[in-house]
Amino acid sequence: MGIGTNLKRLRSKTKYSSKDIADLLEIDRNTYSNWENEATDVKSQYIPKLADIFNVKIQDLFDDGQKTNIINNIYDNKDSSVGQKDIQQGIIINITDSETAKLLSSQLEELIKNLKK
């Protein structure tokens, strides 16, 4: 994921249109749209200004945004055939990026195959 995708994501969290951002930067709207679409690179002089507009650190403009939250979860098993003291353990994985989900899924499948050997 590049800076253009991050710009789109950050802008979608604000009330700004691409025209609004372009006006704040004093550039043409098409120039800003090209950045979001990754048709052209963002000029370095605008990086600090973009971070200020979106109220983020400069690094946040370049981070891939792929976040994975893993939560250990222990929950009561409601199955009456299992004793009250029996519990199941599980892991909840919340992935916000489809490519990361596919990668993790394939890695887990490989791990399970290796464990069965």
PDB file of N, CA, C and O in Angstrom, residues 65-112:
ATOM      1  N   GLY A  65      -0.504   0.583   6.774  1.00  0.00           N
ATOM      2  CA  GLY A  65      -1.866   0.534   7.281  1.00  0.00           C
ATOM      3  C   GLY A  65      -2.402  -0.850   7.527  1.00  0.00           C
ATOM      4  O   GLY A  65      -3.546  -1.029   7.886  1.00  0.00           O
ATOM      5  N   GLN A  66      -1.591  -1.849   7.299  1.00  0.00           N
ATOM      6  CA  GLN A  66      -2.040  -3.213   7.523  1.00  0.00           C
ATOM      7  C   GLN A  66      -1.893  -3.516   9.002  1.00  0.00           C
ATOM      8  O   GLN A  66      -0.806  -3.623   9.520  1.00  0.00           O
ATOM      9  N   LYS A  67      -3.023  -3.621   9.641  1.00  0.00           N
ATOM     10  CA  LYS A  67      -3.019  -3.860  11.068  1.00  0.00           C
ATOM     11  C   LYS A  67      -3.654  -5.202  11.355  1.00  0.00           C
ATOM     12  O   LYS A  67      -4.675  -5.552  10.802  1.00  0.00           O
ATOM     13  N   THR A  68      -3.034  -5.910  12.242  1.00  0.00           N
ATOM     14  CA  THR A  68      -3.549  -7.196  12.670  1.00  0.00           C
ATOM     15  C   THR A  68      -3.648  -7.180  14.180  1.00  0.00           C
ATOM     16  O   THR A  68      -2.663  -6.935  14.855  1.00  0.00           O
ATOM     17  N   ASN A  69      -4.836  -7.382  14.684  1.00  0.00           N
ATOM     18  CA  ASN A  69      -5.029  -7.468  16.121  1.00  0.00           C
ATOM     19  C   ASN A  69      -5.301  -8.919  16.472  1.00  0.00           C
ATOM     20  O   ASN A  69      -6.196  -9.536  15.916  1.00  0.00           O
ATOM     21  N   ILE A  70      -4.539  -9.442  17.406  1.00  0.00           N
ATOM     22  CA  ILE A  70      -4.752 -10.814  17.856  1.00  0.00           C
ATOM     23  C   ILE A  70      -5.110 -10.750  19.332  1.00  0.00           C
ATOM     24  O   ILE A  70      -4.390 -10.165  20.134  1.00  0.00           O
ATOM     25  N   ILE A  71      -6.220 -11.344  19.679  1.00  0.00           N
ATOM     26  CA  ILE A  71      -6.707 -11.315  21.043  1.00  0.00           C
ATOM     27  C   ILE A  71      -6.895 -12.745  21.503  1.00  0.00           C
ATOM     28  O   ILE A  71      -7.599 -13.525  20.862  1.00  0.00           O
ATOM     29  N   ASN A  72      -6.245 -13.116  22.608  1.00  0.00           N
ATOM     30  CA  ASN A  72      -6.510 -14.416  23.208  1.00  0.00           C
ATOM     31  C   ASN A  72      -7.884 -14.345  23.832  1.00  0.00           C
ATOM     32  O   ASN A  72      -8.208 -13.402  24.552  1.00  0.00           O
ATOM     33  N   ASN A  73      -8.679 -15.334  23.584  1.00  0.00           N
ATOM     34  CA  ASN A  73     -10.044 -15.320  24.077  1.00  0.00           C
ATOM     35  C   ASN A  73     -10.354 -16.651  24.740  1.00  0.00           C
ATOM     36  O   ASN A  73     -10.207 -17.701  24.127  1.00  0.00           O
ATOM     37  N   ILE A  74     -10.780 -16.588  25.979  1.00  0.00           N
ATOM     38  CA  ILE A  74     -11.260 -17.779  26.676  1.00  0.00           C
ATOM     39  C   ILE A  74     -12.735 -17.535  26.938  1.00  0.00           C
ATOM     40  O   ILE A  74     -13.118 -16.511  27.492  1.00  0.00           O
ATOM     41  N   TYR A  75     -13.559 -18.481  26.523  1.00  0.00           N
ATOM     42  CA  TYR A  75     -14.989 -18.292  26.695  1.00  0.00           C
ATOM     43  C   TYR A  75     -15.610 -19.568  27.217  1.00  0.00           C
ATOM     44  O   TYR A  75     -15.084 -20.669  27.051  1.00  0.00           O
ATOM     45  N   ASP A  76     -16.723 -19.411  27.917  1.00  0.00           N
ATOM     46  CA  ASP A  76     -17.425 -20.562  28.464  1.00  0.00           C
ATOM     47  C   ASP A  76     -18.068 -21.346  27.337  1.00  0.00           C
ATOM     48  O   ASP A  76     -18.651 -20.783  26.430  1.00  0.00           O
ATOM     49  N   ASN A  77     -17.964 -22.663  27.412  1.00  0.00           N
ATOM     50  CA  ASN A  77     -18.612 -23.526  26.439  1.00  0.00           C
ATOM     51  C   ASN A  77     -20.031 -23.770  26.929  1.00  0.00           C
ATOM     52  O   ASN A  77     -20.246 -24.287  28.008  1.00  0.00           O
ATOM     53  N   LYS A  78     -21.017 -23.399  26.170  1.00  0.00           N
ATOM     54  CA  LYS A  78     -22.424 -23.526  26.560  1.00  0.00           C
ATOM     55  C   LYS A  78     -22.989 -24.911  26.255  1.00  0.00           C
ATOM     56  O   LYS A  78     -24.132 -25.196  26.536  1.00  0.00           O
ATOM     57  N   ASP A  79     -22.171 -25.796  25.677  1.00  0.00           N
ATOM     58  CA  ASP A  79     -22.613 -27.147  25.335  1.00  0.00           C
ATOM     59  C   ASP A  79     -22.882 -27.920  26.628  1.00  0.00           C
ATOM     60  O   ASP A  79     -22.012 -28.089  27.469  1.00  0.00           O
ATOM     61  N   SER A  80     -24.109 -28.407  26.805  1.00  0.00           N
ATOM     62  CA  SER A  80     -24.486 -29.089  28.046  1.00  0.00           C
ATOM     63  C   SER A  80     -23.777 -30.423  28.214  1.00  0.00           C
ATOM     64  O   SER A  80     -23.737 -30.971  29.313  1.00  0.00           O
ATOM     65  N   SER A  81     -23.207 -30.968  27.144  1.00  0.00           N
ATOM     66  CA  SER A  81     -22.511 -32.254  27.259  1.00  0.00           C
ATOM     67  C   SER A  81     -21.108 -32.092  27.839  1.00  0.00           C
ATOM     68  O   SER A  81     -20.449 -33.060  28.145  1.00  0.00           O
ATOM     69  N   VAL A  82     -20.688 -30.867  27.998  1.00  0.00           N
ATOM     70  CA  VAL A  82     -19.368 -30.586  28.533  1.00  0.00           C
ATOM     71  C   VAL A  82     -19.543 -30.036  29.938  1.00  0.00           C
ATOM     72  O   VAL A  82     -20.426 -29.226  30.198  1.00  0.00           O
ATOM     73  N   GLY A  83     -18.694 -30.476  30.860  1.00  0.00           N
ATOM     74  CA  GLY A  83     -18.780 -30.015  32.241  1.00  0.00           C
ATOM     75  C   GLY A  83     -18.561 -28.527  32.369  1.00  0.00           C
ATOM     76  O   GLY A  83     -17.918 -27.903  31.524  1.00  0.00           O
ATOM     77  N   GLN A  84     -19.108 -27.943  33.454  1.00  0.00           N
ATOM     78  CA  GLN A  84     -19.002 -26.509  33.689  1.00  0.00           C
ATOM     79  C   GLN A  84     -17.558 -26.046  33.754  1.00  0.00           C
ATOM     80  O   GLN A  84     -17.242 -24.957  33.354  1.00  0.00           O
ATOM     81  N   LYS A  85     -16.672 -26.899  34.274  1.00  0.00           N
ATOM     82  CA  LYS A  85     -15.292 -26.462  34.429  1.00  0.00           C
ATOM     83  C   LYS A  85     -14.515 -26.494  33.111  1.00  0.00           C
ATOM     84  O   LYS A  85     -13.429 -25.944  33.017  1.00  0.00           O
ATOM     85  N   ASP A  86     -15.095 -27.163  32.098  1.00  0.00           N
ATOM     86  CA  ASP A  86     -14.426 -27.232  30.807  1.00  0.00           C
ATOM     87  C   ASP A  86     -14.570 -25.893  30.075  1.00  0.00           C
ATOM     88  O   ASP A  86     -15.636 -25.303  30.056  1.00  0.00           O
ATOM     89  N   ILE A  87     -13.493 -25.439  29.505  1.00  0.00           N
ATOM     90  CA  ILE A  87     -13.531 -24.221  28.704  1.00  0.00           C
ATOM     91  C   ILE A  87     -12.817 -24.475  27.395  1.00  0.00           C
ATOM     92  O   ILE A  87     -12.045 -25.418  27.268  1.00  0.00           O
ATOM     93  N   GLN A  88     -13.095 -23.634  26.442  1.00  0.00           N
ATOM     94  CA  GLN A  88     -12.395 -23.679  25.172  1.00  0.00           C
ATOM     95  C   GLN A  88     -11.536 -22.436  25.076  1.00  0.00           C
ATOM     96  O   GLN A  88     -11.908 -21.374  25.555  1.00  0.00           O
ATOM     97  N   GLN A  89     -10.410 -22.587  24.454  1.00  0.00           N
ATOM     98  CA  GLN A  89      -9.567 -21.432  24.197  1.00  0.00           C
ATOM     99  C   GLN A  89      -9.583 -21.161  22.711  1.00  0.00           C
ATOM    100  O   GLN A  89      -9.616 -22.074  21.905  1.00  0.00           O
ATOM    101  N   GLY A  90      -9.539 -19.917  22.368  1.00  0.00           N
ATOM    102  CA  GLY A  90      -9.528 -19.552  20.963  1.00  0.00           C
ATOM    103  C   GLY A  90      -8.781 -18.254  20.771  1.00  0.00           C
ATOM    104  O   GLY A  90      -8.437 -17.571  21.729  1.00  0.00           O
ATOM    105  N   ILE A  91      -8.554 -17.944  19.558  1.00  0.00           N
ATOM    106  CA  ILE A  91      -7.902 -16.696  19.211  1.00  0.00           C
ATOM    107  C   ILE A  91      -8.791 -15.984  18.206  1.00  0.00           C
ATOM    108  O   ILE A  91      -9.240 -16.580  17.233  1.00  0.00           O
ATOM    109  N   ILE A  92      -9.015 -14.713  18.457  1.00  0.00           N
ATOM    110  CA  ILE A  92      -9.755 -13.879  17.511  1.00  0.00           C
ATOM    111  C   ILE A  92      -8.726 -13.011  16.801  1.00  0.00           C
ATOM    112  O   ILE A  92      -7.929 -12.330  17.437  1.00  0.00           O
ATOM    113  N   ILE A  93      -8.744 -13.071  15.481  1.00  0.00           N
ATOM    114  CA  ILE A  93      -7.810 -12.274  14.692  1.00  0.00           C
ATOM    115  C   ILE A  93      -8.628 -11.322  13.841  1.00  0.00           C
ATOM    116  O   ILE A  93      -9.464 -11.737  13.054  1.00  0.00           O
ATOM    117  N   ASN A  94      -8.388 -10.039  14.035  1.00  0.00           N
ATOM    118  CA  ASN A  94      -9.100  -9.008  13.278  1.00  0.00           C
ATOM    119  C   ASN A  94      -8.114  -8.387  12.299  1.00  0.00           C
ATOM    120  O   ASN A  94      -7.212  -7.672  12.695  1.00  0.00           O
ATOM    121  N   ILE A  95      -8.285  -8.674  11.023  1.00  0.00           N
ATOM    122  CA  ILE A  95      -7.381  -8.168   9.995  1.00  0.00           C
ATOM    123  C   ILE A  95      -8.153  -7.192   9.123  1.00  0.00           C
ATOM    124  O   ILE A  95      -9.222  -7.511   8.618  1.00  0.00           O
ATOM    125  N   THR A  96      -7.571  -6.014   8.948  1.00  0.00           N
ATOM    126  CA  THR A  96      -8.279  -4.963   8.212  1.00  0.00           C
ATOM    127  C   THR A  96      -7.850  -4.841   6.760  1.00  0.00           C
ATOM    128  O   THR A  96      -8.276  -3.941   6.067  1.00  0.00           O
ATOM    129  N   ASP A  97      -7.011  -5.769   6.297  1.00  0.00           N
ATOM    130  CA  ASP A  97      -6.514  -5.692   4.925  1.00  0.00           C
ATOM    131  C   ASP A  97      -6.646  -7.077   4.292  1.00  0.00           C
ATOM    132  O   ASP A  97      -6.177  -8.062   4.848  1.00  0.00           O
ATOM    133  N   SER A  98      -7.278  -7.159   3.123  1.00  0.00           N
ATOM    134  CA  SER A  98      -7.543  -8.459   2.501  1.00  0.00           C
ATOM    135  C   SER A  98      -6.264  -9.192   2.096  1.00  0.00           C
ATOM    136  O   SER A  98      -6.189 -10.410   2.199  1.00  0.00           O
ATOM    137  N   GLU A  99      -5.257  -8.466   1.635  1.00  0.00           N
ATOM    138  CA  GLU A  99      -4.004  -9.123   1.254  1.00  0.00           C
ATOM    139  C   GLU A  99      -3.322  -9.738   2.481  1.00  0.00           C
ATOM    140  O   GLU A  99      -2.773 -10.836   2.412  1.00  0.00           O
ATOM    141  N   THR A 100      -3.358  -9.039   3.598  1.00  0.00           N
ATOM    142  CA  THR A 100      -2.793  -9.572   4.833  1.00  0.00           C
ATOM    143  C   THR A 100      -3.562 -10.803   5.269  1.00  0.00           C
ATOM    144  O   THR A 100      -2.983 -11.786   5.721  1.00  0.00           O
ATOM    145  N   ALA A 101      -4.885 -10.766   5.129  1.00  0.00           N
ATOM    146  CA  ALA A 101      -5.717 -11.908   5.497  1.00  0.00           C
ATOM    147  C   ALA A 101      -5.362 -13.132   4.654  1.00  0.00           C
ATOM    148  O   ALA A 101      -5.237 -14.247   5.179  1.00  0.00           O
ATOM    149  N   LYS A 102      -5.186 -12.942   3.359  1.00  0.00           N
ATOM    150  CA  LYS A 102      -4.826 -14.057   2.481  1.00  0.00           C
ATOM    151  C   LYS A 102      -3.460 -14.626   2.850  1.00  0.00           C
ATOM    152  O   LYS A 102      -3.274 -15.843   2.898  1.00  0.00           O
ATOM    153  N   LEU A 103      -2.505 -13.743   3.126  1.00  0.00           N
ATOM    154  CA  LEU A 103      -1.168 -14.181   3.493  1.00  0.00           C
ATOM    155  C   LEU A 103      -1.193 -14.959   4.800  1.00  0.00           C
ATOM    156  O   LEU A 103      -0.610 -16.042   4.901  1.00  0.00           O
ATOM    157  N   LEU A 104      -1.881 -14.424   5.809  1.00  0.00           N
ATOM    158  CA  LEU A 104      -1.964 -15.111   7.093  1.00  0.00           C
ATOM    159  C   LEU A 104      -2.658 -16.452   6.953  1.00  0.00           C
ATOM    160  O   LEU A 104      -2.236 -17.451   7.529  1.00  0.00           O
ATOM    161  N   SER A 105      -3.713 -16.492   6.157  1.00  0.00           N
ATOM    162  CA  SER A 105      -4.446 -17.733   5.946  1.00  0.00           C
ATOM    163  C   SER A 105      -3.549 -18.811   5.339  1.00  0.00           C
ATOM    164  O   SER A 105      -3.527 -19.953   5.797  1.00  0.00           O
ATOM    165  N   SER A 106      -2.782 -18.452   4.332  1.00  0.00           N
ATOM    166  CA  SER A 106      -1.902 -19.440   3.692  1.00  0.00           C
ATOM    167  C   SER A 106      -0.796 -19.886   4.650  1.00  0.00           C
ATOM    168  O   SER A 106      -0.423 -21.059   4.674  1.00  0.00           O
ATOM    169  N   GLN A 107      -0.291 -18.962   5.452  1.00  0.00           N
ATOM    170  CA  GLN A 107       0.740 -19.331   6.424  1.00  0.00           C
ATOM    171  C   GLN A 107       0.186 -20.253   7.504  1.00  0.00           C
ATOM    172  O   GLN A 107       0.858 -21.200   7.916  1.00  0.00           O
ATOM    173  N   LEU A 108      -1.042 -20.001   7.944  1.00  0.00           N
ATOM    174  CA  LEU A 108      -1.663 -20.877   8.934  1.00  0.00           C
ATOM    175  C   LEU A 108      -1.917 -22.274   8.361  1.00  0.00           C
ATOM    176  O   LEU A 108      -1.713 -23.285   9.048  1.00  0.00           O
ATOM    177  N   GLU A 109      -2.358 -22.337   7.120  1.00  0.00           N
ATOM    178  CA  GLU A 109      -2.568 -23.640   6.480  1.00  0.00           C
ATOM    179  C   GLU A 109      -1.264 -24.427   6.429  1.00  0.00           C
ATOM    180  O   GLU A 109      -1.239 -25.625   6.715  1.00  0.00           O
ATOM    181  N   GLU A 110      -0.186 -23.767   6.088  1.00  0.00           N
ATOM    182  CA  GLU A 110       1.128 -24.424   6.017  1.00  0.00           C
ATOM    183  C   GLU A 110       1.558 -24.891   7.401  1.00  0.00           C
ATOM    184  O   GLU A 110       2.073 -25.999   7.562  1.00  0.00           O
ATOM    185  N   LEU A 111       1.339 -24.070   8.407  1.00  0.00           N
ATOM    186  CA  LEU A 111       1.683 -24.444   9.772  1.00  0.00           C
ATOM    187  C   LEU A 111       0.917 -25.674  10.225  1.00  0.00           C
ATOM    188  O   LEU A 111       1.481 -26.606  10.808  1.00  0.00           O
ATOM    189  N   ILE A 112      -0.378 -25.698   9.931  1.00  0.00           N
ATOM    190  CA  ILE A 112      -1.209 -26.838  10.317  1.00  0.00           C
ATOM    191  C   ILE A 112      -0.750 -28.109   9.607  1.00  0.00           C
ATOM    192  O   ILE A 112      -0.687 -29.179  10.215  1.00  0.00           O
TER     193      ILE A 112
END
